[in-house]
PDB file of C-alpha atoms in Angstrom:
ATOM      1  CA  MET D 806      12.622  -7.774 -14.858  1.00 57.00           C
ATOM      2  CA  ASN D 807      12.315 -10.325 -12.043  1.00 65.00           C
ATOM      3  CA  VAL D 808      11.840  -8.603  -8.689  1.00 72.00           C
ATOM      4  CA  ARG D 809      10.781 -11.614  -6.626  1.00 76.00           C
ATOM      5  CA  GLY D 810      14.222 -11.980  -5.012  1.00 82.00           C
ATOM      6  CA  MET D 811      14.040  -8.538  -3.382  1.00 89.00           C
ATOM      7  CA  LEU D 812      10.577  -9.111  -1.855  1.00 94.00           C
ATOM      8  CA  ASN D 813      11.470 -10.274   1.666  1.00 95.00           C
ATOM      9  CA  ASN D 814       8.099  -9.959   3.483  1.00 96.00           C
ATOM     10  CA  THR D 815       4.506 -10.942   2.932  1.00 97.00           C
ATOM     11  CA  ALA D 816       1.429  -8.731   3.169  1.00 98.00           C
ATOM     12  CA  ASP D 817      -2.309  -9.080   3.516  1.00 97.00           C
ATOM     13  CA  VAL D 818      -4.478  -6.465   1.786  1.00 97.00           C
ATOM     14  CA  TYR D 819      -7.887  -5.465   3.150  1.00 96.00           C
ATOM     15  CA  SER D 820     -10.509  -3.533   1.200  1.00 93.00           C
ATOM     16  CA  ILE D 821     -12.734  -0.882   2.686  1.00 89.00           C
ATOM     17  CA  SER D 822     -16.487  -1.297   2.577  1.00 84.00           C
ATOM     18  CA  THR D 823     -19.205   1.239   3.210  1.00 82.00           C
ATOM     19  CA  SER D 824     -22.633   0.711   4.686  1.00 82.00           C
ATOM     20  CA  GLN D 825     -25.588   2.976   5.176  1.00 83.00           C
ATOM     21  CA  ASP D 826     -27.650   3.099   8.362  1.00 80.00           C
ATOM     22  CA  ALA D 827     -31.412   3.632   8.648  1.00 81.00           C
ATOM     23  CA  ILE D 828     -31.138   7.425   8.708  1.00 85.00           C
ATOM     24  CA  GLY D 829     -28.766   7.726   5.756  1.00 81.00           C
ATOM     25  CA  GLY D 830     -25.458   7.937   7.587  1.00 85.00           C
ATOM     26  CA  VAL D 831     -22.512   6.206   5.964  1.00 84.00           C
ATOM     27  CA  SER D 832     -19.898   4.237   7.861  1.00 83.00           C
ATOM     28  CA  GLU D 833     -16.699   2.718   6.551  1.00 84.00           C
ATOM     29  CA  SER D 834     -14.952  -0.382   7.819  1.00 88.00           C
ATOM     30  CA  TYR D 835     -12.393  -2.874   6.613  1.00 88.00           C
ATOM     31  CA  ALA D 836     -13.301  -6.436   5.776  1.00 85.00           C
ATOM     32  CA  SER D 837     -12.361  -8.989   8.425  1.00 88.00           C
ATOM     33  CA  ASN D 838     -10.851 -11.260   5.766  1.00 93.00           C
ATOM     34  CA  PRO D 839      -8.106 -10.017   3.453  1.00 95.00           C
ATOM     35  CA  ARG D 840      -8.842  -9.489  -0.237  1.00 95.00           C
ATOM     36  CA  LEU D 841      -5.261 -10.560  -0.992  1.00 95.00           C
ATOM     37  CA  LYS D 842      -3.290 -12.779   1.386  1.00 97.00           C
ATOM     38  CA  GLY D 843       0.417 -13.602   1.652  1.00 97.00           C
ATOM     39  CA  LEU D 844       1.601 -11.275  -1.110  1.00 96.00           C
ATOM     40  CA  PRO D 845       5.390 -11.072  -1.457  1.00 96.00           C
ATOM     41  CA  CYS D 846       6.482  -7.490  -0.712  1.00 96.00           C
ATOM     42  CA  ARG D 847       9.278  -5.250   0.526  1.00 95.00           C
ATOM     43  CA  VAL D 848       8.882  -2.287   2.898  1.00 95.00           C
ATOM     44  CA  ARG D 849      11.173   0.671   3.331  1.00 92.00           C
ATOM     45  CA  VAL D 850      10.927   3.777   5.467  1.00 91.00           C
ATOM     46  CA  LEU D 851      10.854   7.078   3.598  1.00 87.00           C
ATOM     47  CA  THR D 852      12.779  10.157   4.626  1.00 66.00           C
ATOM     48  CA  GLY D 853      11.322  13.632   4.380  1.00 55.00           C
ATOM     49  CA  ARG D 854      12.970  14.317   1.037  1.00 53.00           C
ATOM     50  CA  GLU D 855      11.619  11.180  -0.591  1.00 48.00           C
ATOM     51  CA  VAL D 856       7.944  11.834  -0.017  1.00 48.00           C
ATOM     52  CA  GLN D 857       7.609  14.289  -2.903  1.00 53.00           C
ATOM     53  CA  ALA D 858       6.809  12.395  -6.086  1.00 54.00           C
ATOM     54  CA  LEU D 859       5.233  13.247  -9.412  1.00 53.00           C
ATOM     55  CA  GLY D 860       5.052  16.906  -8.435  1.00 54.00           C
ATOM     56  CA  ARG D 861       2.770  16.231  -5.458  1.00 54.00           C
ATOM     57  CA  ASP D 862       3.705  16.191  -1.793  1.00 51.00           C
ATOM     58  CA  ARG D 863       3.000  12.897  -0.083  1.00 47.00           C
ATOM     59  CA  GLU D 864       3.651  14.146   3.408  1.00 50.00           C
ATOM     60  CA  ASN D 865       1.367  11.477   4.864  1.00 61.00           C
ATOM     61  CA  SER D 866       3.503   8.763   3.311  1.00 73.00           C
ATOM     62  CA  THR D 867       5.837   7.237   5.827  1.00 86.00           C
ATOM     63  CA  HIS D 868       6.682   3.997   4.038  1.00 93.00           C
ATOM     64  CA  ARG D 869       7.049   2.669   0.516  1.00 93.00           C
ATOM     65  CA  ILE D 870       5.903  -0.886  -0.139  1.00 95.00           C
ATOM     66  CA  TYR D 871       6.861  -2.804  -3.283  1.00 94.00           C
ATOM     67  CA  PHE D 872       4.867  -5.670  -4.808  1.00 94.00           C
ATOM     68  CA  GLU D 873       5.233  -7.780  -7.919  1.00 91.00           C
ATOM     69  CA  GLY D 874       3.844  -6.266 -11.089  1.00 87.00           C
ATOM     70  CA  GLY D 875       0.183  -6.875 -11.742  1.00 86.00           C
ATOM     71  CA  THR D 876      -0.746  -6.704  -8.041  1.00 89.00           C
ATOM     72  CA  VAL D 877      -3.958  -4.692  -7.760  1.00 90.00           C
ATOM     73  CA  ILE D 878      -3.759  -2.204  -4.898  1.00 92.00           C
ATOM     74  CA  GLN D 879      -6.322   0.558  -4.440  1.00 89.00           C
ATOM     75  CA  ASP D 880      -5.842   3.918  -2.731  1.00 84.00           C
ATOM     76  CA  ALA D 881      -8.181   3.065   0.167  1.00 87.00           C
ATOM     77  CA  ASP D 882      -6.665  -0.353   0.925  1.00 94.00           C
ATOM     78  CA  ARG D 883      -5.165  -1.246   4.280  1.00 96.00           C
ATOM     79  CA  ILE D 884      -2.025  -3.375   4.168  1.00 97.00           C
ATOM     80  CA  THR D 885      -0.854  -5.531   7.080  1.00 97.00           C
ATOM     81  CA  ILE D 886       2.770  -6.699   7.270  1.00 97.00           C
ATOM     82  CA  LYS D 887       4.108  -8.474  10.368  1.00 96.00           C
ATOM     83  CA  GLY D 888       1.190  -7.168  12.447  1.00 94.00           C
ATOM     84  CA  ARG D 889       1.767  -3.548  11.393  1.00 94.00           C
ATOM     85  CA  ASN D 890      -0.983  -1.703   9.518  1.00 95.00           C
ATOM     86  CA  TYR D 891      -0.430   0.734   6.659  1.00 94.00           C
ATOM     87  CA  GLN D 892      -2.984   2.931   4.892  1.00 93.00           C
ATOM     88  CA  THR D 893      -2.447   3.244   1.148  1.00 93.00           C
ATOM     89  CA  VAL D 894      -1.908   6.851   0.053  1.00 90.00           C
ATOM     90  CA  PHE D 895      -0.763   6.345  -3.544  1.00 89.00           C
ATOM     91  CA  HIS D 896       0.090   3.453  -5.846  1.00 88.00           C
ATOM     92  CA  ASP D 897       1.893   3.272  -9.175  1.00 86.00           C
ATOM     93  CA  ASP D 898       3.136   0.778 -11.771  1.00 82.00           C
ATOM     94  CA  VAL D 899       6.749   1.959 -11.573  1.00 74.00           C
ATOM     95  CA  ASP D 900       7.944   1.339 -15.134  1.00 69.00           C
ATOM     96  CA  GLN D 901       4.522   1.042 -16.806  1.00 71.00           C
ATOM     97  CA  GLN D 902       5.435  -2.523 -17.814  1.00 71.00           C
ATOM     98  CA  LEU D 903       3.776  -4.402 -14.930  1.00 74.00           C
ATOM     99  CA  ASP D 904       7.135  -5.364 -13.397  1.00 80.00           C
ATOM    100  CA  LEU D 905       6.875  -3.593 -10.043  1.00 88.00           C
ATOM    101  CA  VAL D 906       4.048  -1.927  -8.108  1.00 91.00           C
ATOM    102  CA  GLN D 907       5.050   0.826  -5.697  1.00 92.00           C
ATOM    103  CA  VAL D 908       2.721   1.837  -2.883  1.00 93.00           C
ATOM    104  CA  ASP D 909       3.221   4.895  -0.703  1.00 91.00           C
ATOM    105  CA  ALA D 910       1.549   4.325   2.642  1.00 92.00           C
ATOM    106  CA  GLU D 911       1.121   5.801   6.086  1.00 91.00           C
ATOM    107  CA  ARG D 912       1.903   3.581   9.070  1.00 90.00           C
ATOM    108  CA  LEU D 913      -1.087   3.397  11.386  1.00 88.00           C
ATOM    109  CA  LEU D 914      -0.308   3.274  15.090  1.00 81.00           C
TER     110      LEU D 914
END
């Protein structure tokens, strides 16, 4: 299945990194440079009924972002599209054939 025609935006994906201070405290921050840049994607807003998937509530999910199959997205990634930031909540290979990656994300204000 070719999904490229429906992907009408581009996204940058940032990975989280952790560091430890001198007294053992851990802090998390996102890299200043994206791990993946200019990925074709499509974003859609979810309604309240659509956030339940695979038997689990995804009440934090506010948006669903689609990428081409084979795109590696991790649950802690931050995605930036048109200056808007989204925190990855869940990701899935939709048909288990590497055609389409679906990411449920929360819009960060």
